[in-house]
Every structure is written in structure tokens, then in C-alpha cells.
PDB file of C-alpha atoms in Angstrom:
ATOM      1  CA  MET A   5     -25.996  40.268  14.575  1.00 70.00           C
ATOM      2  CA  THR A   6     -30.038  38.971  14.342  1.00 74.00           C
ATOM      3  CA  PRO A   7     -30.123  35.274  15.221  1.00 71.00           C
ATOM      4  CA  PRO A   8     -32.011  33.250  11.474  1.00 68.00           C
ATOM      5  CA  PRO A   9     -35.870  33.344  11.575  1.00 69.00           C
ATOM      6  CA  ALA A  10     -36.306  29.617  12.848  1.00 64.00           C
ATOM      7  CA  ALA A  11     -37.152  28.543   9.043  1.00 60.00           C
ATOM      8  CA  TYR A  12     -33.866  28.961   8.302  1.00 65.00           C
ATOM      9  CA  ARG A  13     -32.270  27.110  11.927  1.00 70.00           C
ATOM     10  CA  LEU A  14     -31.081  24.079  10.902  1.00 71.00           C
ATOM     11  CA  THR A  15     -32.138  21.065  14.333  1.00 74.00           C
ATOM     12  CA  GLY A  16     -31.411  17.724  14.831  1.00 78.00           C
ATOM     13  CA  ALA A  17     -32.059  15.854  11.421  1.00 79.00           C
ATOM     14  CA  GLY A  18     -31.815  18.420   9.530  1.00 79.00           C
ATOM     15  CA  ARG A  19     -28.137  19.531  11.027  1.00 83.00           C
ATOM     16  CA  THR A  20     -27.205  15.843  10.568  1.00 84.00           C
ATOM     17  CA  VAL A  21     -28.631  15.857   7.208  1.00 84.00           C
ATOM     18  CA  ALA A  22     -26.871  19.021   6.239  1.00 83.00           C
ATOM     19  CA  ILE A  23     -23.187  17.870   7.834  1.00 86.00           C
ATOM     20  CA  VAL A  24     -23.016  15.154   5.928  1.00 84.00           C
ATOM     21  CA  SER A  25     -23.553  16.506   3.084  1.00 87.00           C
ATOM     22  CA  VAL A  26     -21.030  19.114   2.365  1.00 88.00           C
ATOM     23  CA  GLY A  27     -18.568  16.042   4.138  1.00 87.00           C
ATOM     24  CA  ILE A  28     -19.985  13.587   0.585  1.00 89.00           C
ATOM     25  CA  ALA A  29     -19.196  16.427  -1.096  1.00 87.00           C
ATOM     26  CA  ALA A  30     -16.093  17.856  -0.108  1.00 87.00           C
ATOM     27  CA  ALA A  31     -14.893  13.906  -0.038  1.00 84.00           C
ATOM     28  CA  GLY A  32     -15.579  13.919  -3.183  1.00 81.00           C
ATOM     29  CA  THR A  33     -13.965  17.356  -4.768  1.00 85.00           C
ATOM     30  CA  VAL A  34     -10.704  15.913  -2.646  1.00 79.00           C
ATOM     31  CA  ALA A  35     -10.538  12.961  -4.682  1.00 75.00           C
ATOM     32  CA  TRP A  36     -12.335  14.400  -8.181  1.00 77.00           C
ATOM     33  CA  LEU A  37      -8.850  16.893  -7.693  1.00 77.00           C
ATOM     34  CA  ALA A  38      -6.528  13.389  -6.276  1.00 71.00           C
ATOM     35  CA  THR A  39      -7.947  11.671  -9.414  1.00 68.00           C
ATOM     36  CA  LEU A  40      -7.537  15.435 -12.092  1.00 73.00           C
ATOM     37  CA  PHE A  41      -3.904  15.357 -10.303  1.00 71.00           C
ATOM     38  CA  ASN A  42      -2.128  12.230 -11.084  1.00 64.00           C
ATOM     39  CA  PRO A  43      -5.039  10.825 -13.767  1.00 56.00           C
ATOM     40  CA  ALA A  44      -2.726   8.375 -14.927  1.00 53.00           C
ATOM     41  CA  ARG A  45      -1.580   6.712 -12.446  1.00 53.00           C
ATOM     42  CA  ASP A  46      -3.030   4.246 -11.414  1.00 51.00           C
ATOM     43  CA  ILE A  47      -4.512   2.184 -14.854  1.00 52.00           C
ATOM     44  CA  GLU A  48      -1.192   2.119 -16.024  1.00 53.00           C
ATOM     45  CA  PRO A  49      -0.772  -1.673 -15.633  1.00 49.00           C
ATOM     46  CA  VAL A  50       3.003  -2.990 -14.314  1.00 51.00           C
ATOM     47  CA  ALA A  51       5.218  -5.592 -14.290  1.00 55.00           C
ATOM     48  CA  ALA A  52       4.291  -6.704 -10.730  1.00 62.00           C
ATOM     49  CA  ASP A  53       0.872  -7.725  -9.779  1.00 77.00           C
ATOM     50  CA  ALA A  54       0.868  -9.344  -6.135  1.00 79.00           C
ATOM     51  CA  GLY A  55      -2.931 -10.340  -7.762  1.00 77.00           C
ATOM     52  CA  ALA A  56      -0.315 -12.761  -9.755  1.00 83.00           C
ATOM     53  CA  PRO A  57       2.216 -16.208  -9.771  1.00 87.00           C
ATOM     54  CA  ILE A  58       5.341 -14.685  -9.774  1.00 88.00           C
ATOM     55  CA  ASP A  59       6.615 -14.091 -13.727  1.00 88.00           C
ATOM     56  CA  VAL A  60       9.771 -16.624 -13.554  1.00 87.00           C
ATOM     57  CA  THR A  61      11.764 -14.918 -17.257  1.00 87.00           C
ATOM     58  CA  ARG A  62      12.302 -12.919 -14.364  1.00 84.00           C
ATOM     59  CA  LEU A  63      13.813 -14.222 -12.228  1.00 85.00           C
ATOM     60  CA  ARG A  64      17.962 -13.602 -11.870  1.00 82.00           C
ATOM     61  CA  ALA A  65      19.793 -16.464 -13.154  1.00 84.00           C
ATOM     62  CA  GLY A  66      19.521 -19.276  -9.828  1.00 84.00           C
ATOM     63  CA  VAL A  67      17.164 -17.738  -7.958  1.00 84.00           C
ATOM     64  CA  ASP A  68      13.997 -20.836  -7.115  1.00 89.00           C
ATOM     65  CA  PRO A  69      11.037 -19.666  -7.904  1.00 91.00           C
ATOM     66  CA  LEU A  70       9.374 -21.682  -5.822  1.00 92.00           C
ATOM     67  CA  PRO A  71      10.288 -19.432  -2.137  1.00 91.00           C
ATOM     68  CA  MET A  72      10.117 -16.285  -4.642  1.00 91.00           C
ATOM     69  CA  GLU A  73       6.231 -17.444  -5.219  1.00 94.00           C
ATOM     70  CA  GLN A  74       5.837 -18.113  -0.768  1.00 96.00           C
ATOM     71  CA  GLY A  75       6.674 -14.673  -0.565  1.00 96.00           C
ATOM     72  CA  ARG A  76       4.371 -13.569  -2.815  1.00 95.00           C
ATOM     73  CA  VAL A  77       1.400 -15.316  -0.262  1.00 95.00           C
ATOM     74  CA  TYR A  78       2.644 -13.780   2.355  1.00 96.00           C
ATOM     75  CA  TYR A  79       2.185 -10.715   0.342  1.00 96.00           C
ATOM     76  CA  VAL A  80      -0.386 -10.551  -0.469  1.00 95.00           C
ATOM     77  CA  GLN A  81      -1.643 -12.467   3.028  1.00 95.00           C
ATOM     78  CA  LEU A  82      -0.637  -9.756   4.930  1.00 95.00           C
ATOM     79  CA  CYS A  83       1.368  -6.928   2.555  1.00 95.00           C
ATOM     80  CA  LEU A  84      -1.207  -6.038   0.551  1.00 95.00           C
ATOM     81  CA  SER A  85      -4.516  -3.388   2.151  1.00 94.00           C
ATOM     82  CA  CYS A  86      -1.190  -1.753   3.749  1.00 94.00           C
ATOM     83  CA  HIS A  87       0.859  -1.892   0.307  1.00 95.00           C
ATOM     84  CA  GLY A  88      -1.115  -2.574  -2.432  1.00 94.00           C
ATOM     85  CA  PRO A  89      -0.819  -5.001  -4.949  1.00 93.00           C
ATOM     86  CA  ARG A  90       2.418  -3.393  -6.801  1.00 92.00           C
ATOM     87  CA  GLY A  91       3.861  -2.048  -3.787  1.00 93.00           C
ATOM     88  CA  ASP A  92       3.079   1.346  -3.992  1.00 93.00           C
ATOM     89  CA  GLY A  93       2.011   2.681  -1.007  1.00 93.00           C
ATOM     90  CA  ARG A  94      -2.142   2.763  -2.565  1.00 92.00           C
ATOM     91  CA  GLY A  95      -3.457  -0.455  -0.502  1.00 91.00           C
ATOM     92  CA  GLU A  96      -7.730  -0.570  -0.016  1.00 91.00           C
ATOM     93  CA  TRP A  97      -6.178   0.574   3.789  1.00 90.00           C
ATOM     94  CA  ALA A  98      -3.571   3.358   3.085  1.00 90.00           C
ATOM     95  CA  TYR A  99      -5.304   5.873   2.884  1.00 89.00           C
ATOM     96  CA  ARG A 100      -7.209   5.517   6.384  1.00 90.00           C
ATOM     97  CA  VAL A 101      -3.899   5.233   8.278  1.00 90.00           C
ATOM     98  CA  THR A 102      -0.966   7.961   8.924  1.00 90.00           C
ATOM     99  CA  PRO A 103       1.375   8.337   7.645  1.00 92.00           C
ATOM    100  CA  ARG A 104       0.584   6.006   4.581  1.00 92.00           C
ATOM    101  CA  PRO A 105       2.872   2.432   4.113  1.00 94.00           C
ATOM    102  CA  ALA A 106       5.344   3.568   2.599  1.00 94.00           C
ATOM    103  CA  ASN A 107       6.218   3.256  -1.527  1.00 95.00           C
ATOM    104  CA  LEU A 108       8.147  -1.147  -1.077  1.00 95.00           C
ATOM    105  CA  THR A 109       9.031   0.215  -5.438  1.00 94.00           C
ATOM    106  CA  SER A 110      11.064   3.147  -4.251  1.00 94.00           C
ATOM    107  CA  PRO A 111      14.280   3.537  -5.520  1.00 94.00           C
ATOM    108  CA  ARG A 112      14.771   4.527  -1.353  1.00 95.00           C
ATOM    109  CA  THR A 113      13.121   1.268  -0.270  1.00 95.00           C
ATOM    110  CA  GLN A 114      15.063  -0.823  -3.121  1.00 95.00           C
ATOM    111  CA  ALA A 115      18.209   0.628  -2.182  1.00 96.00           C
ATOM    112  CA  ARG A 116      17.661  -0.276   1.804  1.00 96.00           C
ATOM    113  CA  SER A 117      20.141  -3.963   2.321  1.00 97.00           C
ATOM    114  CA  ASP A 118      17.965  -7.475   2.779  1.00 96.00           C
ATOM    115  CA  ALA A 119      18.647  -7.323   6.741  1.00 97.00           C
ATOM    116  CA  GLN A 120      17.141  -3.784   7.124  1.00 97.00           C
ATOM    117  CA  LEU A 121      14.002  -4.450   5.168  1.00 97.00           C
ATOM    118  CA  PHE A 122      13.848  -7.690   7.429  1.00 97.00           C
ATOM    119  CA  GLU A 123      13.724  -5.600  10.444  1.00 97.00           C
ATOM    120  CA  PHE A 124      11.511  -3.263   8.816  1.00 96.00           C
ATOM    121  CA  ILE A 125       9.381  -5.481   8.242  1.00 97.00           C
ATOM    122  CA  SER A 126       9.701  -8.261  10.883  1.00 97.00           C
ATOM    123  CA  GLU A 127       9.605  -5.421  13.434  1.00 96.00           C
ATOM    124  CA  PRO A 128       7.065  -2.424  14.415  1.00 94.00           C
ATOM    125  CA  ARG A 129       7.391   0.556  12.989  1.00 91.00           C
ATOM    126  CA  LEU A 130       7.142   2.927  16.235  1.00 91.00           C
ATOM    127  CA  GLY A 131       4.821   6.079  14.676  1.00 91.00           C
ATOM    128  CA  THR A 132       3.083   4.169  11.753  1.00 91.00           C
ATOM    129  CA  PRO A 133       0.435   1.294  11.605  1.00 91.00           C
ATOM    130  CA  MET A 134       3.510  -1.183  10.959  1.00 93.00           C
ATOM    131  CA  ILE A 135       2.718  -3.483  13.920  1.00 93.00           C
ATOM    132  CA  GLY A 136       6.033  -6.400  11.682  1.00 95.00           C
ATOM    133  CA  TRP A 137       5.306  -9.986  11.765  1.00 96.00           C
ATOM    134  CA  LYS A 138       7.865 -11.429  13.603  1.00 96.00           C
ATOM    135  CA  LYS A 139       6.098 -13.413  14.882  1.00 95.00           C
ATOM    136  CA  GLN A 140       3.161 -14.577  12.496  1.00 95.00           C
ATOM    137  CA  LEU A 141       6.182 -15.189  10.142  1.00 96.00           C
ATOM    138  CA  SER A 142       9.277 -17.585  10.589  1.00 97.00           C
ATOM    139  CA  GLU A 143      12.846 -16.016  10.240  1.00 97.00           C
ATOM    140  CA  SER A 144      12.177 -17.672   6.558  1.00 97.00           C
ATOM    141  CA  GLN A 145       8.976 -16.842   5.539  1.00 97.00           C
ATOM    142  CA  LEU A 146      10.808 -12.466   5.764  1.00 97.00           C
ATOM    143  CA  GLY A 147      13.306 -13.628   4.214  1.00 96.00           C
ATOM    144  CA  GLN A 148      10.792 -14.749   1.823  1.00 96.00           C
ATOM    145  CA  VAL A 149       8.340 -11.554   1.860  1.00 97.00           C
ATOM    146  CA  VAL A 150      12.074  -9.778   1.773  1.00 96.00           C
ATOM    147  CA  ALA A 151      12.750 -11.545  -1.244  1.00 94.00           C
ATOM    148  CA  TYR A 152       8.715 -10.817  -3.037  1.00 95.00           C
ATOM    149  CA  VAL A 153       9.470  -7.201  -1.958  1.00 95.00           C
ATOM    150  CA  ARG A 154      12.842  -7.370  -4.267  1.00 93.00           C
ATOM    151  CA  TYR A 155      10.720  -8.488  -6.832  1.00 92.00           C
ATOM    152  CA  LEU A 156       8.577  -5.859  -6.775  1.00 91.00           C
ATOM    153  CA  GLY A 157      11.369  -3.007  -7.262  1.00 88.00           C
ATOM    154  CA  ALA A 158      12.397  -4.974 -10.193  1.00 85.00           C
ATOM    155  CA  GLY A 159       9.703  -5.019 -11.950  1.00 75.00           C
ATOM    156  CA  ALA A 160       8.919  -1.621 -11.327  1.00 65.00           C
ATOM    157  CA  GLU A 161      12.350  -0.595 -11.735  1.00 63.00           C
ATOM    158  CA  SER A 162      12.245  -2.602 -14.830  1.00 59.00           C
ATOM    159  CA  GLY A 163       9.532  -0.323 -16.148  1.00 52.00           C
ATOM    160  CA  ALA A 164       8.127  -3.517 -18.128  1.00 45.00           C
ATOM    161  CA  ARG A 165       4.551  -2.942 -19.202  1.00 39.00           C
ATOM    162  CA  HIS A 166       1.920  -6.360 -19.809  1.00 36.00           C
TER     163      HIS A 166
END
């Protein structure tokens, strides 16, 4: 097989431009396909969104809203970038880490005990990007985050819409 004529060979900057162009086209195609097969998921409003204060009308009787709101603030500061504003694992960093962050609103996560959720939030998870927050948060603060994770799950479970 004879090599292509010199006029058709890509070298240096031309090769870089070609590789980057193909990469951009491939990334755009993958994003388009992902949206095509799951178009409405990201645009559906949900009852719980970490960007807004908690809705006290959704709390069970006897639940103090102040610790729940504090848990929301810690969630926004430490968890939102990976787990997303709805807790569905679609945060800004979700697509940059492997494995992807857990969907905190899923039945599997919500079926776990408070002690298990506390441990998952506190301790690093081997083989995942979850670093654990026990050095940054006190036990009561970690408990507030667990309570807020429950609140997010209840919002997804209720199916309530704004």
C-alpha cells in the first residue's frame, strides 16, 4: 500500500486540528444521543431542589425545620456539585467522575437506614470519588445532611410538581 501524497498527510498543527475537531464532533453526537433518549428528565420540575429553602409544608409533624434547612446548606456546599440540586446524581461533576455519584432519591438509597446513610456520608467510599465528610462536619451536622437526603427522597417519591 502506498502512502498518501504529501499534500494529504496531516502533520503538526493540522493533525491537532483534525483530532480536536473529531473529538468535538464525537462529544456533540454523544450528548445529542443522550438527550434524544432521555429528553424530559432534566427539564421536569421536582418538589425538592437544593437551590430553594425547604418547604415546611412537606415536613412530617414534629420535624424541626431549622436542622433540615441547615442540612440543606451543608448539602449545597459539599454534595450538590456531584449529586445535583435534586439529589439525582446529575450534578456538575457527575459526568467527570467514575463511577458516577449515587442517585440519593432512588428507592435503593432511600431504603437504607439512617445509620448506613450516615456512614456513607462520613467515610470515604473505596473505588469511588466520594471522599467522606467526617473531618469537615460534626456528628450533628452529618445527621442534618442525612435528614436532608431523606427530604430529597420524599420529594422525588411524592411526584409533586411546582
